[in-house]
CSV table of C-alpha atoms in Angstrom, one decimal:
chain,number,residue,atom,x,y,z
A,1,UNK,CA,-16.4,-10.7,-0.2
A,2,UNK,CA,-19.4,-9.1,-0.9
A,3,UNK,CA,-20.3,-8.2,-4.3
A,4,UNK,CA,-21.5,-5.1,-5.2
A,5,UNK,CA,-22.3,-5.0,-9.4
A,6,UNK,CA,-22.4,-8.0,-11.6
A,7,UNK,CA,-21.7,-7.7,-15.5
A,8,UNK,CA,-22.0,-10.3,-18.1
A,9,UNK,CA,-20.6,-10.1,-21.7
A,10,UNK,CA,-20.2,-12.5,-24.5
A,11,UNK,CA,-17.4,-12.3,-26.9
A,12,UNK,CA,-16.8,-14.9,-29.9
A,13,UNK,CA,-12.7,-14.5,-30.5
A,14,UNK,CA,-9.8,-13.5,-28.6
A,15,UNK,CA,-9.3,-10.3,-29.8
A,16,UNK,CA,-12.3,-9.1,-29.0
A,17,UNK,CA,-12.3,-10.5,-25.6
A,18,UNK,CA,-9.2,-8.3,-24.8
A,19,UNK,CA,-10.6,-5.2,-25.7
A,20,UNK,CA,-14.3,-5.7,-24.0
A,21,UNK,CA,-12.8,-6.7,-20.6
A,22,UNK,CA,-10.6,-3.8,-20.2
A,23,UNK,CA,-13.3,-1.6,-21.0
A,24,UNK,CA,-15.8,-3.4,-18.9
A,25,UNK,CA,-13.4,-3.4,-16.3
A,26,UNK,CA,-12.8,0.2,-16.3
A,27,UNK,CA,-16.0,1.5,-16.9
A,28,UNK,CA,-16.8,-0.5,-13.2
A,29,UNK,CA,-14.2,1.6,-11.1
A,30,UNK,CA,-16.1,4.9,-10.3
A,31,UNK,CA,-18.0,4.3,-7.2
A,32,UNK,CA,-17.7,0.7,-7.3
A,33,UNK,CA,-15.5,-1.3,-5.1
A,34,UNK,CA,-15.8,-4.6,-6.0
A,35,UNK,CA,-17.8,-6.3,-9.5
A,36,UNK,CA,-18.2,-9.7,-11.2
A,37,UNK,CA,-17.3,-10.2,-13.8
A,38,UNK,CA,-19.2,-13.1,-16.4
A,39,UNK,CA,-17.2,-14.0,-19.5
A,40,UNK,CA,-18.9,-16.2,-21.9
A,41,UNK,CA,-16.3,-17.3,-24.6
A,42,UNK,CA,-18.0,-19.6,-27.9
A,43,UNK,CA,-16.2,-21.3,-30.2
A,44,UNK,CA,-12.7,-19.8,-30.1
A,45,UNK,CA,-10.6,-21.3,-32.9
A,46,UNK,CA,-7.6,-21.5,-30.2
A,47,UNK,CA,-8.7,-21.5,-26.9
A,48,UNK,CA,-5.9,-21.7,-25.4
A,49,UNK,CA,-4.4,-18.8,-27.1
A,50,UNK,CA,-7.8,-17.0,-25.5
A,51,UNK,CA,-7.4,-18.5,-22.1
A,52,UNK,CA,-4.1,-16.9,-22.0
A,53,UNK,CA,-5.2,-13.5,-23.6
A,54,UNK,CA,-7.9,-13.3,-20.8
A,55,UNK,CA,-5.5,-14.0,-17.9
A,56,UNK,CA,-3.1,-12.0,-19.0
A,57,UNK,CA,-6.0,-9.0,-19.8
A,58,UNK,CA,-7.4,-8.9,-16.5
A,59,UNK,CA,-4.0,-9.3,-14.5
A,60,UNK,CA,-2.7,-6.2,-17.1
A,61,UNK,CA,-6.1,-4.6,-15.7
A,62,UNK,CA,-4.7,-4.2,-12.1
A,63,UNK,CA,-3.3,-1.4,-12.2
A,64,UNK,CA,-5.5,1.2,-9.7
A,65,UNK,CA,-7.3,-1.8,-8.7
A,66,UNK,CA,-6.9,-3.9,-5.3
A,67,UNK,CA,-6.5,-7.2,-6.8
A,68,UNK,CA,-7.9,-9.3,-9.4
A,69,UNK,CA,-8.6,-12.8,-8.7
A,70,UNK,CA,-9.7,-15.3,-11.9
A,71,UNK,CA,-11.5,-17.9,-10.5
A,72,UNK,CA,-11.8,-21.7,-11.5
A,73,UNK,CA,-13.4,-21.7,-15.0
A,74,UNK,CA,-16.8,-23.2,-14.8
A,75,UNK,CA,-17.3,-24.9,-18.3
A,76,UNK,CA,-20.4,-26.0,-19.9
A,77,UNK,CA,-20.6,-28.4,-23.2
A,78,UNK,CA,-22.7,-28.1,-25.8
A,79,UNK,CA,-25.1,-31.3,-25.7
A,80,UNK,CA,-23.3,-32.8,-29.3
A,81,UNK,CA,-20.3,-33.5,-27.5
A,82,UNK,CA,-19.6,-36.8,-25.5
A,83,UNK,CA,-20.7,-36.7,-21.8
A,84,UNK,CA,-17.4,-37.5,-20.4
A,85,UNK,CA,-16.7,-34.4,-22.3
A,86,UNK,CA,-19.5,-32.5,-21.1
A,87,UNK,CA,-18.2,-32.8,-17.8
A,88,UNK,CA,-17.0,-29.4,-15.8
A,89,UNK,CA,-13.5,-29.8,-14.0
A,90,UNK,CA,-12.0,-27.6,-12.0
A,91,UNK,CA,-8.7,-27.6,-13.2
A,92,UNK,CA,-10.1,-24.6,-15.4
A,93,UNK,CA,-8.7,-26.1,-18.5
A,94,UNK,CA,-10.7,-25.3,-21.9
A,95,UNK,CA,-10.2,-28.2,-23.7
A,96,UNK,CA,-12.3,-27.7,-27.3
A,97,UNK,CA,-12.7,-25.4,-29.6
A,98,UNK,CA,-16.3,-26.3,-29.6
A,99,UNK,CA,-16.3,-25.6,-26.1
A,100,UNK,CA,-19.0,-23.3,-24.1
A,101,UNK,CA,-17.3,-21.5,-21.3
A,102,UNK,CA,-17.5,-19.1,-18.5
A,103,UNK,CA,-15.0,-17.0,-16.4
A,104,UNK,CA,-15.8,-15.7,-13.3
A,105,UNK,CA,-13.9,-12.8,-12.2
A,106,UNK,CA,-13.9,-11.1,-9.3
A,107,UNK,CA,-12.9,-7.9,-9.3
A,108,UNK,CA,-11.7,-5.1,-6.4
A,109,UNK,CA,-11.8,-2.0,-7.6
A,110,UNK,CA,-10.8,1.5,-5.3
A,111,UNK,CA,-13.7,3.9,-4.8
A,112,UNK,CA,-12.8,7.2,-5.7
A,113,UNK,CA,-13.6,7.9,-2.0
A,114,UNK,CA,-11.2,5.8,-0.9
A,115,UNK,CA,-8.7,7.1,-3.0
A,116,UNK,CA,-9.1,10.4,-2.0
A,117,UNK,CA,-9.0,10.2,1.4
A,118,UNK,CA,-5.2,8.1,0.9
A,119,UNK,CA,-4.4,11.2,-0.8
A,120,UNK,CA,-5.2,13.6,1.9
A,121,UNK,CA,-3.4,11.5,4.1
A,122,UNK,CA,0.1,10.6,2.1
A,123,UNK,CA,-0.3,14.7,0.9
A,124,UNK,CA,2.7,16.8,2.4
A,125,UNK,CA,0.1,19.2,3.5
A,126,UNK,CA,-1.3,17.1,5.9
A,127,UNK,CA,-0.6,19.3,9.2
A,128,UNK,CA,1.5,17.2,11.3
A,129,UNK,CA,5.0,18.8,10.8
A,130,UNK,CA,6.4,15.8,8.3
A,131,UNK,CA,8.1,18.4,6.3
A,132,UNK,CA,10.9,19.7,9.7
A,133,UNK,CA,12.0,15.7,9.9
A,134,UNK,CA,15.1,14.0,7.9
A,135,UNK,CA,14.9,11.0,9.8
A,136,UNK,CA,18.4,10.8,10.0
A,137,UNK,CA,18.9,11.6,6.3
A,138,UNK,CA,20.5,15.5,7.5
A,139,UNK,CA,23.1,13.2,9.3
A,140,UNK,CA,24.2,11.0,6.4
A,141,UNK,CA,25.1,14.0,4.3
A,142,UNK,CA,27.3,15.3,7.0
A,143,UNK,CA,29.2,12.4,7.0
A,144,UNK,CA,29.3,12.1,3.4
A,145,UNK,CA,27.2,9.0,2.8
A,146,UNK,CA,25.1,11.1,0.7
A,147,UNK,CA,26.8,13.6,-1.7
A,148,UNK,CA,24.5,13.4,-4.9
A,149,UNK,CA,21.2,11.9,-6.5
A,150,UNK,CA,21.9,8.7,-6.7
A,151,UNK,CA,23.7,8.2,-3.1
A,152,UNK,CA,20.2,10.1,-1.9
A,153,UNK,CA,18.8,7.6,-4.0
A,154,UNK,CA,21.0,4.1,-2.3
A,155,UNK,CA,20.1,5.6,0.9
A,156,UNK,CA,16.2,6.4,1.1
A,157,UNK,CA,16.0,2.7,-1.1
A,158,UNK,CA,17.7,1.1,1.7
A,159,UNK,CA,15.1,2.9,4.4
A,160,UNK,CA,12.5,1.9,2.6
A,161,UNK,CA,13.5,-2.5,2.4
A,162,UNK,CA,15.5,-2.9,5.0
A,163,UNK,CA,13.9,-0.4,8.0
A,164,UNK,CA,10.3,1.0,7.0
A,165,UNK,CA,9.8,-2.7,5.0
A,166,UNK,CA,10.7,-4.9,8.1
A,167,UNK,CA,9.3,-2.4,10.9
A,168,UNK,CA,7.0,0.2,10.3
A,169,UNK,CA,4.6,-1.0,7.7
A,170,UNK,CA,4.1,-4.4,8.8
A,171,UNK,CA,3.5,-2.0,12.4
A,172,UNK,CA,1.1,-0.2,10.7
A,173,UNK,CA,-0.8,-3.4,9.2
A,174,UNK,CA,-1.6,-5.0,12.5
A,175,UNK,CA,-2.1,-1.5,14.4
A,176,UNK,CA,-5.4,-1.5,11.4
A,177,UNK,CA,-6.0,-5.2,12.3
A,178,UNK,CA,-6.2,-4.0,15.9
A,179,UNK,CA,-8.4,-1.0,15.1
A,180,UNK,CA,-11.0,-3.1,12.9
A,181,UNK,CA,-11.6,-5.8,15.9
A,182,UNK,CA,-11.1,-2.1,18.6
A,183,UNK,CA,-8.7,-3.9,20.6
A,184,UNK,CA,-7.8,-1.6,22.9
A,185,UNK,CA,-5.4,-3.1,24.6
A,186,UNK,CA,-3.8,-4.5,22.2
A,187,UNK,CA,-3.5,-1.4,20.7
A,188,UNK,CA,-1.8,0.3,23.6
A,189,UNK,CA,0.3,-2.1,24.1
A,190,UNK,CA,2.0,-2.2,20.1
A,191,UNK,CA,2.2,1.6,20.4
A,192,UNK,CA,4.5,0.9,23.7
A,193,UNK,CA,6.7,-1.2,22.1
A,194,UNK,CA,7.0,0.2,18.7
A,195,UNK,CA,8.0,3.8,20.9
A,196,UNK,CA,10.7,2.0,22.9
A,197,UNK,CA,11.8,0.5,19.5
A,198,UNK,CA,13.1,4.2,18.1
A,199,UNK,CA,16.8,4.3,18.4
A,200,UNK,CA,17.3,7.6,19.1
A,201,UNK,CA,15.4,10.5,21.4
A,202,UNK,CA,14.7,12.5,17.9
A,203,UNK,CA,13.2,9.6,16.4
A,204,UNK,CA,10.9,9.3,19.4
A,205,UNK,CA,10.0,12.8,19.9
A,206,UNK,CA,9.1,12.9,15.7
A,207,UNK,CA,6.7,10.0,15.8
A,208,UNK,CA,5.4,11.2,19.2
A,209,UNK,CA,4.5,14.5,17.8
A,210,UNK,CA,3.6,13.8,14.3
A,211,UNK,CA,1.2,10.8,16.0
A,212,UNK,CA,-0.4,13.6,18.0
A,213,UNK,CA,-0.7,16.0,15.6
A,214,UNK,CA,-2.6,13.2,13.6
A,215,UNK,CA,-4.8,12.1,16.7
A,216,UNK,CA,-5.9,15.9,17.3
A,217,UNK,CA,-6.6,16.1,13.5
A,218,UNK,CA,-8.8,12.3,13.2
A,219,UNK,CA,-10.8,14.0,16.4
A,220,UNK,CA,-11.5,17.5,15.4
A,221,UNK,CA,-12.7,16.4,11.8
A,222,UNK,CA,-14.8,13.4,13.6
A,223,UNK,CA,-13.5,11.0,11.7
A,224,UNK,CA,-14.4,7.3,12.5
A,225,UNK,CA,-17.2,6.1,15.3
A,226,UNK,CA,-17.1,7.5,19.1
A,227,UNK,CA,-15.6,4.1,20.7
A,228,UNK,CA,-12.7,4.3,18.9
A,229,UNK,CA,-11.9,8.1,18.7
A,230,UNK,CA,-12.3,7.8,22.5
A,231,UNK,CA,-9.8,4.8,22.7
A,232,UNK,CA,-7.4,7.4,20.2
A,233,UNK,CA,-7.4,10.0,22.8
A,234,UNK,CA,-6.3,7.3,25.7
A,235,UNK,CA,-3.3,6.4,23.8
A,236,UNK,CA,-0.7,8.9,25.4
A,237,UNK,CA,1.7,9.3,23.5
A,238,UNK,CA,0.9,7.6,20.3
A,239,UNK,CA,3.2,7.5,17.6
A,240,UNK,CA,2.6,8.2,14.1
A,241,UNK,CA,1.8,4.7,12.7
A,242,UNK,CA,-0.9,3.6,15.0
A,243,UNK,CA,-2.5,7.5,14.1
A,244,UNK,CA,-2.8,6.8,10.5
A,245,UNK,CA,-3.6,2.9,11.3
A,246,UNK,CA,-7.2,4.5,12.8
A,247,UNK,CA,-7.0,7.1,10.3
A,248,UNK,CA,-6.9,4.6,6.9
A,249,UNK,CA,-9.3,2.3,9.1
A,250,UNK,CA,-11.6,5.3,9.4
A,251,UNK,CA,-12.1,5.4,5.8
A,252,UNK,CA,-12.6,2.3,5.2
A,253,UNK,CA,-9.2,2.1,3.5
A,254,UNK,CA,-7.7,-1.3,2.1
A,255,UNK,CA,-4.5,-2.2,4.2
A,256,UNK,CA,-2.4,-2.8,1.1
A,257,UNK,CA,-3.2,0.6,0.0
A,258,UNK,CA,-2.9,2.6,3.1
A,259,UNK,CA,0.7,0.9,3.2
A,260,UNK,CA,1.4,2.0,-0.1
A,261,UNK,CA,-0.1,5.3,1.1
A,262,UNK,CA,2.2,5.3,4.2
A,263,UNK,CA,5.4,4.7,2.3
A,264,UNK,CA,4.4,6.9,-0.9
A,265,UNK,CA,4.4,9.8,2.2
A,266,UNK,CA,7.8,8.8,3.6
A,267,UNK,CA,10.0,8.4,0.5
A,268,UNK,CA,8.0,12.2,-0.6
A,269,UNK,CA,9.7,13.7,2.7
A,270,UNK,CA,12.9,12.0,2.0
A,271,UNK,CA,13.5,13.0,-1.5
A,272,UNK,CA,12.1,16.7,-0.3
A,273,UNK,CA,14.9,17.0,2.4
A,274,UNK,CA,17.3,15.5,0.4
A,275,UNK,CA,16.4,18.7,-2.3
A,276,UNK,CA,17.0,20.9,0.5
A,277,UNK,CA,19.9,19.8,2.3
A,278,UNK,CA,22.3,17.6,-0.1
A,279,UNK,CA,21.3,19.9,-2.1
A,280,UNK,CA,19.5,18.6,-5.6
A,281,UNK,CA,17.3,19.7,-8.4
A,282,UNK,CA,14.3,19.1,-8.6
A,283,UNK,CA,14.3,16.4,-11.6
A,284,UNK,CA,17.0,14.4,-9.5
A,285,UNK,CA,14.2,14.4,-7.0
A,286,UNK,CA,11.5,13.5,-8.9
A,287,UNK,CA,13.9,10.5,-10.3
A,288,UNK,CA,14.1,8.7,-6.9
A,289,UNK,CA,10.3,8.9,-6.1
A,290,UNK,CA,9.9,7.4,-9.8
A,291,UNK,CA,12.7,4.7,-9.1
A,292,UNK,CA,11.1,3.6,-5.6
A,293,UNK,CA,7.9,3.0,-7.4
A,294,UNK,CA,8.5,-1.0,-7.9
A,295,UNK,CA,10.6,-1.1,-4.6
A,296,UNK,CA,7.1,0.7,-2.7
A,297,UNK,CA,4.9,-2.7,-4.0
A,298,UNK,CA,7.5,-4.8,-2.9
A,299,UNK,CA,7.7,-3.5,1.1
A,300,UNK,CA,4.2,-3.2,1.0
A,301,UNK,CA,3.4,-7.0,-0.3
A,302,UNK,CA,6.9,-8.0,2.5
A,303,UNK,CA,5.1,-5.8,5.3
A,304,UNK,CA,1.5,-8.0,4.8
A,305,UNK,CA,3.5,-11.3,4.8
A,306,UNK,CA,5.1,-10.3,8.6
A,307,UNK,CA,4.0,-11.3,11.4
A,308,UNK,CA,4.0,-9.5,15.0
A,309,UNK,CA,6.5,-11.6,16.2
A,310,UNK,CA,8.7,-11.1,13.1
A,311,UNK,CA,9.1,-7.2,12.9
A,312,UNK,CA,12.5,-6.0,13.2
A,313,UNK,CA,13.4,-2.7,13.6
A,314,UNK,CA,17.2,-3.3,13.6
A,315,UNK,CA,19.2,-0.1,12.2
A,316,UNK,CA,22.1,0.2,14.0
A,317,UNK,CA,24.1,3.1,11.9
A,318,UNK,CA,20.6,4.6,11.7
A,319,UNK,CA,20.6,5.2,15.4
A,320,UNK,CA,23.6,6.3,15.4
A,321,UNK,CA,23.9,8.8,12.9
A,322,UNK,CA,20.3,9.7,14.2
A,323,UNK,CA,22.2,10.5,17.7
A,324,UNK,CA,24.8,12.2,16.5
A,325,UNK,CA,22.2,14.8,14.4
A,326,UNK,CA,21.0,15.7,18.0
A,327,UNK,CA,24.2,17.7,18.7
A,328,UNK,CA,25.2,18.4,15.0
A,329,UNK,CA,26.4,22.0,14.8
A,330,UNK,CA,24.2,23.6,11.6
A,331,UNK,CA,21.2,21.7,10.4
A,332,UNK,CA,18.0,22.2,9.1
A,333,UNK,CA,15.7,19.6,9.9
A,334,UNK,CA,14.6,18.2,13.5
A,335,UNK,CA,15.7,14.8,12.8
């Protein structure tokens, strides 16, 4: 990992060590993607109380961060202590309160960039069309599975662990893999299989068209290098994931947060078709994106942990209520 800012502070009790890591740790996020971080603690009356305090500081500090990861403690005694005291373990154990340590933290933090650019991509205004697509959701309320908030709720939870969790965001994860290393091929060759994967001729034709849509956008805005905007263009058709796979990869966009990115997007256009066509209010709407919070970390942490071989994109009543919305009398949405 290479570091990009350093900062060293000294602090002389626990409760000041809480309160000057979270400020040095925030003041490092604005154009910064990755610090670390030097912690000197001296003579803490109970060091382990501080040990904990610090770990549990910096893990509280994750939040609009990529991960934090608190290395082995290095220690350092002071010369009036016995030498077999003196000596520095790695089991990162303080083990006196005379004892001279230091924490090494390293720190990734999101450039505002970054963040930005996950935005424009997740944001319903994107122009690829998201907004005419229920992905099957139209056909669950006509056959009542859906009714009210929190069956729209049940329903777009259970997309999101059991079919987007299993299929499509562990998909997109490797499509950025193959984008980073520009295996062509490779890439081609996912994009096949994830299309013949779609259950239904709707679900093809959306991911087909939103995936071009995408495409022509990455190519007329320049985004990313020549080689691979040229290897974009000879994916025909390309679906939607392997689009925004080169479009996160373009800006230089963490997979766990392009993921979260992805998924944010889908359970939006859920909850939005679900306000239009069960229908809801808007607060019942804006109570499932807030309950799928927790549930969106969880897919995304599932969908890194999956291998190629172990994507599944088994939906069976999916594809069939997804079949039966292609000759459902009144609707709304394309899917």
């Amino acid at each position: 990992m290479n570091i990009t800012g350093t900062r060293t502070i000294t602090i002389m009790d626990t409760r000041t060590a809480q309160a000057t890591i979270m400020a040095t740790i925030r003041s490092a996020r604005m154009g910064m993607r990755t610090m670390a971080l030097m912690i000197t603690h001296t003579t803490m009356p109970r060091t382990r109380t501080a040990q904990a305090t610090i770990m549990a500081t910096i893990r509280s500090a994750r939040m609009g961060m990529r991960a934090t990861t608190l290395m082995p403690l290095m220690t350092t005694h002071t010369t009036t202590l016995p030498t077999r005291t003196a000596k520095a373990t790695t089991t990162a154990t303080i083990r006196s309160a005379a004892t001279k340590a230091t924490t090494t933290t390293t720190t990734t933090v999101m450039r505002i960039a970054e963040l930005t650019a996950l935005l424009h991509l997740a944001s319903p205004a994107l122009p690829i069309g998201a907004f005419s697509y229920s992905q099957g959701l139209e056909s669950a309320i006509e056959h009542g599975l859906i009714h009210d908030g929190d069956s729209a709720r049940d329903w777009i939870t259970s997309g999101l662990t059991n079919v987007l969790a299993r299929g499509e965001l562990p998909f997109l994860a490797h499509q950025m893999t193959r984008w980073r290393d520009h295996d062509a091929a490779g890439l081609a060759a996912a994009d096949e299989e994830f299309l013949a994967s779609r259950e239904s001729a709707e679900l093809r034709r959306e991911t087909q068209q939103m995936g071009w849509s995408l495409a022509q956008l990455c190519t007329q805005l320049e985004w990313g290098d020549a080689a691979r905007l040229a290897t974009l263009n000879t994916i025909k058709p390309i679906s939607q994931p392997t689009a925004f796979a080169f479009a996160a990869y373009a800006h230089d966009a963490a997979p766990d947060a392009a993921l979260a990115a992805y998924a944010f997007s889908w359970v939006e256009n859920q909850a939005a078709a679900a306000l239009k066509a069960v229908p809801l209010g808007q607060i019942a709407g804006q109570r499932i994106i807030v309950a799928l919070r927790v549930p969106i970390d969880t897919a995304v942490q599932r969908a890194l942990a999956t291998s190629p071989d172990e994507i599944n994109t088994f939906a069976p009543q999916l594809g069939i209520l997804s079949a039966r919305h292609e000759s459902q009398y009144s609707r709304l949405f394309r899917s």
